[in-house]
């Protein structure tokens, strides 16, 4: 057993234990740790954005442009900076409409850049992956592909609400429910693993980094 | 009947305690279980390894926050180790969110410290030649598009504030198509953004390391080969560590591998409790039906 000599490890261990104290019941120590976590996250983000974005991408280029009297370069940085700054007008109710300008630019940009690749990646490639498989009865993969096709089609039937779920549509949609349940089961199994992994991570920190029990 | 009534009214805090013990006891007793490699991990490992022939850089993206780091940090370490050991140029990047930058830095420090002691083929790792570390740049999707059109224009400086143009490793990197592989390690759906834009739009191969929660969702993209491979949760990380150890003789502390013993014990406990809970439910239901 080699106890850590770092004050930060001790603080992290204390905060970890206070967070886990919630498992017994809600208490002020837990709420303290929760607030520290949120505050630290926001503080970290602001510091990163300030040092890695505001200064190198706005401050230094504007300063250099002024020193070198490079006015096109100055405008090239100043216009997007001003446009972005309009977001802050959200805090002033009478002028808050100004914040719509950067939102409009962002919306337009994201829509323009997203539509084509999103359709290609999420629809075309997925549809191809579902149906375009050569069928070979001796190959197990072909049977899996067929099962996949049946699963996708029957699941789509379940989510098709323009027709009453009776007769063929009803039976197919019921089959779809089974596929949906299996998918949820797989997701749930993975979710359990994820949650347990987080616990293991913290326990490893306590036993290895803090107490030095684990190698 | 008393037992089933006791089970029905069992305070959940006893379950928390049992789960805690199931994690702690296997860890302390150094229990180890064999880790079998699954195809998504093997495909990713092979793809990363193949980059040593093309010498195209691998981008490792730490797109996650501390809340998911127990699962994802071992992946970043294992990938970074593999690339440095196999002399594959690496671009380490904290990703599209601010939190990832610090975790990428931890990966850099941890692996370099280990490599100073363990690198099998001897020569030291040189910053700017073997790897570079990118800074945080806001913009999300716009950053990916920027990398696709003009890599150096998007990241003019590295995380230390030095010009990327001066790094020998970046001589042949003009845009995303010059990148051998992007591996996005993420605790959210941001990996899909990399797949859609870097993969579909710019044709760069993309792999993914993800939390177990998201793993089931990504199998559809593995099947269509939109992701070249996947590390799913702590199991994926343990598999990658195992491949590193077997094929490259990298002997370091297997962070995820150690965790898998606890993982197995907790899963067994949960399965046992679910079965017990269901039996309790049906026994008590049958008892109530009889009485009424």
Coordinates of N, CA, C and O in Angstrom, one line a residue, chain B residues 15-189:
Chain B
X15 N -27.8 -3.9 -2.8 CA -27.3 -4.2 -4.1 C -26.1 -3.4 -4.5 O -25.2 -3.9 -5.1
X16 N -26.2 -2.1 -4.2 CA -25.1 -1.2 -4.5 C -23.8 -1.8 -3.8 O -22.7 -1.8 -4.4
X17 N -24.0 -2.2 -2.5 CA -22.9 -2.7 -1.8 C -22.3 -4.0 -2.5 O -21.1 -4.1 -2.6
X18 N -23.2 -4.9 -2.9 CA -22.8 -6.1 -3.5 C -22.0 -5.8 -4.8 O -21.0 -6.4 -5.1
X19 N -22.5 -4.8 -5.6 CA -21.9 -4.5 -6.8 C -20.5 -3.9 -6.5 O -19.5 -4.2 -7.2
X20 N -20.4 -3.0 -5.5 CA -19.1 -2.4 -5.1 C -18.1 -3.5 -4.8 O -17.0 -3.5 -5.2
X21 N -18.6 -4.5 -4.0 CA -17.7 -5.6 -3.6 C -17.3 -6.4 -4.8 O -16.1 -6.9 -4.9
X22 N -18.2 -6.6 -5.8 CA -17.9 -7.4 -7.0 C -16.9 -6.7 -7.8 O -16.2 -7.3 -8.6
X23 N -16.7 -5.4 -7.7 CA -15.7 -4.7 -8.4 C -14.4 -4.7 -7.6 O -13.3 -5.0 -8.2
X24 N -14.5 -4.5 -6.3 CA -13.3 -4.4 -5.5 C -12.5 -5.7 -5.4 O -11.3 -5.8 -5.6
X25 N -13.3 -6.8 -5.0 CA -12.6 -8.1 -4.7 C -11.8 -8.6 -5.9 O -10.6 -8.9 -5.7
X26 N -12.4 -8.7 -7.1 CA -11.5 -9.2 -8.2 C -10.3 -8.3 -8.5 O -9.3 -8.8 -8.9
X27 N -10.5 -7.0 -8.2 CA -9.3 -6.1 -8.5 C -8.2 -6.4 -7.5 O -7.0 -6.5 -7.9
X28 N -8.6 -6.5 -6.2 CA -7.6 -6.7 -5.2 C -6.9 -8.1 -5.3 O -5.7 -8.2 -5.1
X29 N -7.7 -9.1 -5.7 CA -7.2 -10.5 -5.8 C -6.4 -10.8 -7.1 O -6.0 -11.9 -7.3
X30 N -6.3 -9.7 -7.9 CA -5.6 -9.9 -9.2 C -6.1 -11.0 -10.1 O -5.3 -11.7 -10.8
X31 N -7.4 -11.2 -10.1 CA -8.0 -12.2 -11.0 C -7.9 -11.7 -12.4 O -8.0 -10.5 -12.7
X32 N -7.6 -12.6 -13.3 CA -7.5 -12.3 -14.7 C -8.3 -13.3 -15.5 O -8.3 -14.4 -15.3
X33 N -9.0 -12.8 -16.6 CA -9.8 -13.6 -17.5 C -9.2 -13.5 -18.9 O -8.7 -12.4 -19.2
X34 N -9.2 -14.5 -19.7 CA -8.7 -14.4 -21.0 C -9.6 -13.4 -21.8 O -10.8 -13.4 -21.7
X35 N -8.9 -12.6 -22.6 CA -9.7 -11.6 -23.5 C -9.6 -12.1 -24.9 O -8.6 -12.2 -25.5
X36 N -10.8 -12.5 -25.5 CA -10.9 -12.9 -26.9 C -11.1 -11.7 -27.8 O -11.9 -10.8 -27.4
X37 N -10.5 -11.7 -28.9 CA -10.6 -10.5 -29.8 C -11.8 -10.7 -30.7 O -11.9 -11.7 -31.4
X38 N -12.5 -9.6 -30.9 CA -13.7 -9.6 -31.8 C -13.3 -9.0 -33.1 O -12.4 -8.1 -33.2
X39 N -14.0 -9.3 -34.2 CA -13.6 -8.8 -35.5 C -13.6 -7.2 -35.6 O -12.6 -6.7 -36.2
X40 N -14.5 -6.5 -35.0 CA -14.4 -5.0 -35.1 C -13.1 -4.5 -34.6 O -12.5 -3.6 -35.2
X41 N -12.6 -5.0 -33.4 CA -11.3 -4.6 -32.9 C -10.2 -5.0 -33.7 O -9.3 -4.2 -34.0
X42 N -10.2 -6.2 -34.2 CA -9.1 -6.8 -35.0 C -9.0 -6.0 -36.3 O -7.9 -5.6 -36.7
X43 N -10.2 -5.6 -36.9 CA -10.1 -4.9 -38.1 C -9.5 -3.5 -37.9 O -8.7 -3.0 -38.7
X44 N -9.8 -2.9 -36.8 CA -9.3 -1.6 -36.5 C -7.7 -1.7 -36.3 O -7.0 -0.9 -36.8
X45 N -7.4 -2.7 -35.5 CA -5.9 -2.9 -35.2 C -5.1 -3.1 -36.5 O -4.1 -2.5 -36.7
X46 N -5.7 -4.0 -37.3 CA -5.0 -4.3 -38.6 C -4.9 -3.0 -39.5 O -3.9 -2.8 -40.1
X47 N -6.0 -2.2 -39.5 CA -6.0 -1.0 -40.4 C -4.9 0.0 -39.8 O -4.1 0.5 -40.6
X48 N -4.9 0.2 -38.5 CA -3.9 1.1 -37.9 C -2.5 0.5 -38.3 O -1.6 1.3 -38.7
X49 N -2.3 -0.7 -38.1 CA -1.0 -1.3 -38.3 C -0.5 -1.2 -39.8 O 0.7 -1.0 -40.0
X50 N -1.5 -1.2 -40.7 CA -1.1 -1.1 -42.1 C -0.6 0.2 -42.5 O 0.1 0.4 -43.5
X51 N -0.8 1.2 -41.6 CA -0.4 2.6 -41.9 C 1.2 2.7 -41.9 O 1.7 3.6 -42.4
X52 N 1.8 1.7 -41.2 CA 3.3 1.8 -41.2 C 3.9 1.6 -42.6 O 5.1 1.9 -42.8
X53 N 3.1 1.0 -43.5 CA 3.7 0.9 -44.8 C 3.4 2.1 -45.7 O 4.3 2.5 -46.5
X54 N 2.3 2.8 -45.5 CA 2.0 4.0 -46.3 C 2.6 5.2 -45.6 O 2.8 6.2 -46.3
X55 N 2.9 5.2 -44.3 CA 3.4 6.3 -43.5 C 2.4 7.5 -43.6 O 2.8 8.7 -43.3
X56 N 1.2 7.2 -43.9 CA 0.2 8.3 -43.8 C -0.2 8.4 -42.3 O -0.3 7.4 -41.6
X57 N -0.4 9.7 -41.8 CA -0.7 9.8 -40.4 C -2.0 9.3 -39.9 O -3.0 9.2 -40.7
X58 N -2.0 8.9 -38.7 CA -3.2 8.5 -38.0 C -3.7 9.6 -37.1 O -2.9 10.2 -36.4
X59 N -4.9 10.0 -37.2 CA -5.5 11.0 -36.3 C -6.2 10.3 -35.1 O -7.2 9.5 -35.4
X60 N -5.8 10.5 -33.9 CA -6.5 10.0 -32.7 C -7.2 11.1 -32.1 O -6.6 12.1 -31.7
X61 N -8.6 11.0 -32.1 CA -9.4 12.1 -31.6 C -10.0 11.8 -30.2 O -10.7 10.7 -30.1
X62 N -9.7 12.6 -29.2 CA -10.3 12.3 -27.9 C -11.5 13.2 -27.7 O -11.5 14.2 -27.1
X63 N -12.6 12.8 -28.3 CA -13.9 13.6 -28.3 C -14.7 13.2 -27.1 O -15.9 13.0 -27.3
X64 N -14.2 13.2 -25.9 CA -15.0 12.8 -24.8 C -14.6 13.6 -23.6 O -13.6 14.3 -23.6
X65 N -15.5 13.5 -22.6 CA -15.3 14.3 -21.3 C -14.9 13.3 -20.2 O -14.9 12.1 -20.4
X66 N -14.5 13.9 -19.1 CA -14.0 13.0 -18.0 C -15.1 12.0 -17.5 O -14.8 10.9 -17.1
X67 N -16.4 12.3 -17.8 CA -17.5 11.4 -17.3 C -17.4 10.1 -18.0 O -17.9 9.1 -17.5
X68 N -16.9 10.0 -19.2 CA -16.8 8.7 -19.9 C -15.4 8.2 -20.1 O -15.1 7.2 -20.7
X69 N -14.5 8.9 -19.4 CA -13.0 8.6 -19.6 C -12.6 7.2 -19.1 O -11.7 6.6 -19.7
X70 N -13.3 6.6 -18.1 CA -12.8 5.3 -17.7 C -12.9 4.3 -18.8 O -12.1 3.4 -18.9
X71 N -13.9 4.4 -19.7 CA -14.0 3.5 -20.8 C -13.1 3.9 -21.9 O -12.5 3.0 -22.6
X72 N -13.0 5.2 -22.2 CA -12.4 5.7 -23.4 C -10.9 6.0 -23.3 O -10.2 5.9 -24.3
X73 N -10.5 6.4 -22.1 CA -9.1 6.8 -22.0 C -8.2 5.6 -22.3 O -7.2 5.8 -23.0
X74 N -8.5 4.4 -21.8 CA -7.6 3.2 -22.2 C -7.5 3.0 -23.7 O -6.5 2.6 -24.2
X75 N -8.6 3.4 -24.4 CA -8.5 3.2 -25.9 C -7.5 4.2 -26.5 O -6.7 3.8 -27.4
X76 N -7.6 5.5 -26.0 CA -6.6 6.5 -26.5 C -5.2 6.1 -26.2 O -4.3 6.2 -27.1
X77 N -5.0 5.5 -25.0 CA -3.6 5.1 -24.6 C -3.1 4.0 -25.6 O -2.0 4.0 -26.1
X78 N -4.0 3.0 -25.7 CA -3.7 1.8 -26.5 C -3.4 2.2 -28.0 O -2.4 1.7 -28.6
X79 N -4.2 3.0 -28.6 CA -4.0 3.4 -30.0 C -2.7 4.3 -30.1 O -1.9 4.1 -31.0
X80 N -2.5 5.2 -29.2 CA -1.3 6.0 -29.2 C 0.0 5.2 -29.1 O 1.0 5.4 -29.8
X81 N -0.1 4.2 -28.1 CA 1.1 3.3 -28.0 C 1.4 2.5 -29.2 O 2.5 2.4 -29.7
X82 N 0.3 2.0 -29.8 CA 0.4 1.2 -31.0 C 1.1 2.0 -32.1 O 2.1 1.5 -32.7
X83 N 0.6 3.2 -32.3 CA 1.1 4.0 -33.4 C 2.6 4.4 -33.2 O 3.4 4.3 -34.1
X84 N 2.9 4.8 -32.0 CA 4.3 5.2 -31.7 C 5.2 4.0 -31.8 O 6.3 4.1 -32.4
X85 N 4.8 2.8 -31.3 CA 5.6 1.6 -31.4 C 5.9 1.2 -32.8 O 7.0 0.7 -33.1
X86 N 4.8 1.3 -33.7 CA 5.0 0.9 -35.1 C 5.5 2.0 -36.0 O 5.5 1.9 -37.2
X87 N 6.0 3.1 -35.4 CA 6.5 4.2 -36.2 C 5.5 4.8 -37.2 O 5.8 5.1 -38.3
X88 N 4.2 4.9 -36.7 CA 3.2 5.5 -37.6 C 3.0 6.9 -37.1 O 2.9 7.2 -35.9
X89 N 3.1 7.9 -38.0 CA 2.9 9.3 -37.6 C 1.5 9.5 -37.0 O 0.5 9.0 -37.5
X90 N 1.5 10.2 -35.9 CA 0.2 10.4 -35.2 C -0.1 11.9 -35.0 O 0.8 12.7 -34.7
X91 N -1.3 12.2 -35.3 CA -1.8 13.5 -34.9 C -2.8 13.3 -33.8 O -3.8 12.7 -33.9
X92 N -2.4 13.8 -32.6 CA -3.3 13.7 -31.4 C -4.2 14.9 -31.4 O -3.6 16.1 -31.5
X93 N -5.4 14.7 -31.2 CA -6.4 15.9 -31.3 C -7.4 15.7 -30.2 O -8.0 14.6 -30.0
X94 N -7.7 16.8 -29.5 CA -8.7 16.7 -28.4 C -10.1 16.8 -28.9 O -11.0 16.6 -28.1
X95 N -10.3 16.9 -30.2 CA -11.7 16.8 -30.7 C -12.4 18.2 -30.7 O -11.9 19.2 -30.5
X96 N -13.7 18.0 -31.0 CA -14.6 19.2 -31.2 C -15.1 19.8 -30.0 O -15.8 20.8 -30.0
X97 N -14.9 19.2 -28.8 CA -15.3 19.8 -27.5 C -14.1 20.1 -26.7 O -13.1 19.4 -26.7
X98 N -14.3 21.1 -25.8 CA -13.1 21.6 -25.0 C -12.6 20.5 -24.0 O -11.4 20.5 -23.7
X99 N -13.5 19.7 -23.5 CA -13.1 18.8 -22.5 C -12.0 17.8 -23.0 O -11.2 17.3 -22.2
X100 N -12.1 17.4 -24.2 CA -11.2 16.4 -24.8 C -9.8 16.8 -24.8 O -8.9 15.9 -24.8
X101 N -9.5 18.1 -24.9 CA -8.1 18.6 -25.0 C -7.3 18.1 -23.8 O -6.2 17.6 -24.0
X102 N -7.9 18.2 -22.6 CA -7.1 17.8 -21.4 C -6.9 16.3 -21.3 O -5.8 15.9 -20.9
X103 N -7.9 15.6 -21.8 CA -7.8 14.1 -21.8 C -6.8 13.6 -22.8 O -6.0 12.7 -22.6
X104 N -6.7 14.3 -23.9 CA -5.7 14.0 -25.0 C -4.3 14.3 -24.4 O -3.4 13.5 -24.6
X105 N -4.2 15.4 -23.6 CA -2.9 15.7 -23.0 C -2.5 14.6 -22.0 O -1.3 14.2 -21.9
X106 N -3.5 14.1 -21.2 CA -3.1 13.0 -20.3 C -2.6 11.8 -21.1 O -1.7 11.2 -20.7
X107 N -3.3 11.5 -22.2 CA -2.9 10.3 -23.0 C -1.5 10.5 -23.5 O -0.6 9.6 -23.4
X108 N -1.2 11.8 -23.9 CA 0.2 12.1 -24.4 C 1.2 11.9 -23.3 O 2.2 11.1 -23.5
X109 N 0.9 12.4 -22.2 CA 1.9 12.4 -21.1 C 2.1 10.9 -20.6 O 3.2 10.5 -20.4
X110 N 1.0 10.2 -20.4 CA 1.1 8.8 -19.9 C 1.8 7.9 -20.8 O 2.8 7.2 -20.4
X111 N 1.5 8.0 -22.1 CA 2.1 7.0 -23.1 C 3.6 7.4 -23.3 O 4.4 6.5 -23.4
X112 N 3.9 8.7 -23.4 CA 5.3 9.0 -23.6 C 6.2 8.6 -22.4 O 7.3 8.1 -22.6
X113 N 5.6 8.8 -21.2 CA 6.4 8.3 -20.0 C 6.6 6.8 -20.1 O 7.7 6.4 -19.8
X114 N 5.6 6.1 -20.5 CA 5.8 4.6 -20.6 C 6.8 4.3 -21.7 O 7.6 3.4 -21.5
X115 N 6.6 5.0 -22.8 CA 7.5 4.6 -24.0 C 8.9 4.9 -23.7 O 9.8 4.2 -24.2
X116 N 9.2 5.9 -22.9 CA 10.6 6.1 -22.5 C 11.2 4.9 -21.9 O 12.4 4.7 -22.0
X117 N 10.4 4.1 -21.2 CA 11.0 2.9 -20.6 C 10.8 1.7 -21.5 O 11.6 0.7 -21.4
X118 N 9.8 1.6 -22.3 CA 9.4 0.4 -22.9 C 9.6 0.2 -24.4 O 9.4 -0.8 -25.0
X119 N 9.9 1.3 -25.1 CA 9.9 1.2 -26.6 C 10.8 0.1 -27.0 O 12.0 0.2 -26.7
X120 N 10.3 -0.8 -27.8 CA 11.1 -2.0 -28.1 C 12.2 -1.7 -29.1 O 13.3 -2.2 -29.0
X121 N 11.9 -0.9 -30.1 CA 12.9 -0.7 -31.1 C 13.9 0.5 -30.9 O 14.5 0.9 -31.8
X122 N 13.9 1.0 -29.7 CA 15.0 1.8 -29.3 C 14.9 3.3 -29.5 O 15.0 4.0 -28.5
X123 N 14.7 3.8 -30.7 CA 14.9 5.2 -30.9 C 13.8 6.0 -30.2 O 12.7 5.6 -29.9
X124 N 14.2 7.3 -29.9 CA 13.3 8.1 -29.1 C 12.3 8.7 -29.9 O 12.4 8.8 -31.1
X125 N 11.2 9.2 -29.2 CA 10.1 9.8 -30.0 C 10.3 11.3 -30.1 O 10.6 12.0 -29.1
X126 N 10.2 11.8 -31.3 CA 10.5 13.3 -31.5 C 9.2 14.0 -31.8 O 8.5 13.6 -32.8
X127 N 8.9 15.0 -31.0 CA 7.7 15.8 -31.3 C 7.9 16.5 -32.6 O 8.9 17.1 -32.9
X128 N 6.8 16.5 -33.4 CA 6.9 17.2 -34.8 C 7.3 16.2 -35.9 O 7.0 16.5 -37.0
X129 N 8.0 15.1 -35.5 CA 8.4 14.1 -36.5 C 7.5 12.9 -36.3 O 7.1 12.3 -37.3
X130 N 7.4 12.4 -35.1 CA 6.6 11.2 -34.8 C 5.2 11.5 -34.5 O 4.3 10.7 -34.8
X131 N 4.9 12.7 -33.8 CA 3.5 13.0 -33.6 C 3.4 14.5 -33.4 O 4.4 15.2 -33.1
X132 N 2.2 15.0 -33.6 CA 1.9 16.4 -33.2 C 0.6 16.5 -32.4 O -0.2 15.5 -32.5
X133 N 0.4 17.5 -31.7 CA -0.7 17.6 -30.8 C -1.5 18.9 -31.3 O -0.9 20.0 -31.2
X134 N -2.7 18.7 -31.7 CA -3.5 19.9 -32.2 C -4.2 20.6 -31.1 O -4.6 20.0 -30.1
X135 N -4.5 21.9 -31.2 CA -5.2 22.6 -30.2 C -6.7 22.5 -30.4 O -7.2 21.9 -31.4
X136 N -7.5 23.1 -29.5 CA -8.9 23.1 -29.6 C -9.3 24.3 -30.5 O -8.7 25.4 -30.4
X137 N -10.1 24.0 -31.5 CA -10.6 25.1 -32.4 C -12.1 24.9 -32.4 O -12.6 23.8 -32.7
X138 N -12.9 26.0 -32.1 CA -14.4 25.8 -32.1 C -15.0 25.8 -33.5 O -14.3 26.2 -34.4
X139 N -16.2 25.3 -33.6 CA -16.8 25.3 -34.9 C -17.4 24.0 -35.2 O -18.2 23.9 -36.2
X140 N -17.1 22.9 -34.5 CA -17.7 21.6 -34.8 C -17.5 21.2 -36.2 O -16.4 21.0 -36.7
X141 N -18.6 21.1 -36.9 CA -18.6 20.6 -38.3 C -17.7 21.5 -39.2 O -17.1 20.9 -40.1
X142 N -17.7 22.8 -38.9 CA -16.9 23.7 -39.8 C -15.4 23.3 -39.6 O -14.6 23.5 -40.6
X143 N -15.0 22.8 -38.5 CA -13.6 22.4 -38.3 C -13.3 21.2 -39.2 O -12.2 21.1 -39.9
X144 N -14.2 20.2 -39.3 CA -14.0 19.0 -40.1 C -13.9 19.5 -41.6 O -13.0 19.1 -42.4
X145 N -14.8 20.4 -42.0 CA -14.8 20.9 -43.4 C -13.5 21.6 -43.6 O -12.9 21.5 -44.7
X146 N -13.0 22.4 -42.7 CA -11.8 23.1 -42.8 C -10.6 22.2 -43.0 O -9.7 22.4 -43.8
X147 N -10.6 21.1 -42.2 CA -9.5 20.1 -42.3 C -9.6 19.4 -43.7 O -8.5 19.1 -44.3
X148 N -10.8 19.3 -44.2 CA -11.0 18.7 -45.5 C -10.4 19.5 -46.6 O -9.9 19.0 -47.6
X149 N -10.5 20.8 -46.5 CA -10.1 21.7 -47.6 C -8.6 22.2 -47.4 O -7.9 22.3 -48.3
X150 N -8.3 22.6 -46.1 CA -6.9 23.2 -45.9 C -6.6 22.9 -44.4 O -7.0 23.6 -43.5
X151 N -5.8 21.8 -44.2 CA -5.5 21.3 -42.8 C -4.7 22.4 -42.1 O -5.1 22.8 -40.9
X152 N -3.6 22.9 -42.7 CA -2.8 23.8 -42.0 C -3.5 25.2 -41.8 O -3.3 25.9 -40.8
X153 N -4.4 25.5 -42.7 CA -5.2 26.8 -42.6 C -6.1 26.7 -41.4 O -6.4 27.7 -40.8
X154 N -6.6 25.5 -41.1 CA -7.5 25.3 -40.0 C -6.8 25.3 -38.7 O -7.2 25.9 -37.7
X155 N -5.7 24.6 -38.6 CA -4.8 24.5 -37.4 C -3.5 25.2 -37.7 O -2.6 24.5 -38.1
X156 N -3.5 26.5 -37.6 CA -2.2 27.2 -38.0 C -1.1 26.8 -37.0 O 0.0 26.8 -37.4
X157 N -1.5 26.7 -35.8 CA -0.5 26.3 -34.7 C -0.9 25.0 -34.0 O -2.0 24.6 -34.1
X158 N 0.1 24.4 -33.4 CA -0.2 23.2 -32.6 C -0.6 23.6 -31.2 O -0.8 24.8 -30.9
X159 N -0.8 22.6 -30.3 CA -1.3 22.9 -29.0 C -0.3 23.8 -28.2 O -0.7 24.4 -27.2
X160 N 0.9 23.8 -28.6 CA 1.9 24.6 -27.8 C 2.1 26.0 -28.4 O 2.9 26.7 -28.0
X161 N 1.4 26.2 -29.5 CA 1.5 27.6 -30.1 C 2.5 27.7 -31.2 O 2.8 28.7 -31.7
X162 N 3.2 26.5 -31.6 CA 4.2 26.5 -32.6 C 3.5 26.3 -34.0 O 2.5 25.6 -34.1
X163 N 4.1 26.9 -35.0 CA 3.5 26.7 -36.4 C 3.6 25.3 -36.9 O 4.6 24.6 -36.8
X164 N 2.4 24.8 -37.4 CA 2.3 23.5 -37.9 C 3.2 23.3 -39.2 O 3.6 22.2 -39.5
X165 N 3.4 24.4 -39.9 CA 4.1 24.4 -41.1 C 5.6 23.9 -40.9 O 6.3 23.4 -41.7
X166 N 6.1 24.2 -39.6 CA 7.5 23.9 -39.3 C 7.6 22.4 -38.9 O 8.8 22.0 -38.6
X167 N 6.5 21.7 -38.8 CA 6.6 20.3 -38.3 C 6.9 19.4 -39.5 O 6.1 19.3 -40.4
X168 N 8.0 18.6 -39.5 CA 8.3 17.7 -40.6 C 7.2 16.7 -40.9 O 7.0 16.4 -42.1
X169 N 6.5 16.3 -39.9 CA 5.5 15.3 -40.1 C 4.3 15.8 -40.9 O 3.6 15.1 -41.6
X170 N 4.2 17.2 -40.9 CA 3.0 17.7 -41.6 C 3.3 18.2 -43.0 O 2.5 18.7 -43.7
X171 N 4.5 17.8 -43.5 CA 5.0 18.3 -44.8 C 4.0 17.8 -45.9 O 3.7 18.5 -46.9
X172 N 3.5 16.5 -45.8 CA 2.7 15.9 -46.8 C 1.2 16.0 -46.4 O 0.4 15.3 -47.1
X173 N 0.9 16.7 -45.4 CA -0.6 16.8 -45.0 C -1.1 18.2 -45.5 O -0.8 19.2 -44.9
X174 N -1.9 18.1 -46.5 CA -2.5 19.4 -47.0 C -4.0 19.4 -46.6 O -4.5 20.4 -46.3
X175 N -4.6 18.2 -46.8 CA -6.0 18.2 -46.4 C -6.4 16.8 -45.9 O -5.5 15.9 -45.8
X176 N -7.6 16.5 -45.6 CA -8.0 15.2 -45.0 C -7.6 14.0 -45.8 O -7.4 12.9 -45.3
X177 N -7.6 14.2 -47.2 CA -7.3 13.0 -48.0 C -5.9 12.5 -47.8 O -5.6 11.4 -48.3
X178 N -5.0 13.3 -47.2 CA -3.7 12.9 -47.0 C -3.5 12.1 -45.7 O -2.4 11.7 -45.3
X179 N -4.6 12.0 -45.0 CA -4.6 11.3 -43.7 C -4.9 9.8 -43.9 O -5.8 9.4 -44.7
X180 N -4.2 8.9 -43.2 CA -4.4 7.5 -43.4 C -5.7 6.9 -42.8 O -6.4 6.1 -43.3
X181 N -5.9 7.4 -41.6 CA -7.1 6.9 -40.8 C -7.4 7.9 -39.7 O -6.5 8.5 -39.1
X182 N -8.7 8.1 -39.5 CA -9.1 8.9 -38.3 C -9.8 7.9 -37.4 O -10.7 7.2 -37.8
X183 N -9.4 7.9 -36.1 CA -10.1 7.1 -35.1 C -10.7 8.1 -34.1 O -10.0 8.8 -33.4
X184 N -12.0 8.2 -34.1 CA -12.7 9.1 -33.2 C -13.1 8.3 -32.0 O -13.9 7.4 -32.1
X185 N -12.5 8.7 -30.9 CA -12.9 8.1 -29.6 C -13.9 9.0 -28.9 O -13.5 10.2 -28.6
X186 N -15.1 8.6 -28.8 CA -16.2 9.6 -28.4 C -17.2 8.9 -27.5 O -17.5 7.7 -27.6
X187 N -17.7 9.7 -26.6 CA -18.8 9.2 -25.7 C -20.2 9.8 -26.2 O -21.1 9.7 -25.4
X188 N -20.2 10.3 -27.4 CA -21.5 10.8 -27.9 C -21.6 10.4 -29.4 O -20.8 9.6 -29.9
X189 N -22.6 11.0 -30.1 CA -22.9 10.6 -31.5 C -21.9 11.4 -32.4 O -22.1 11.4 -33.6

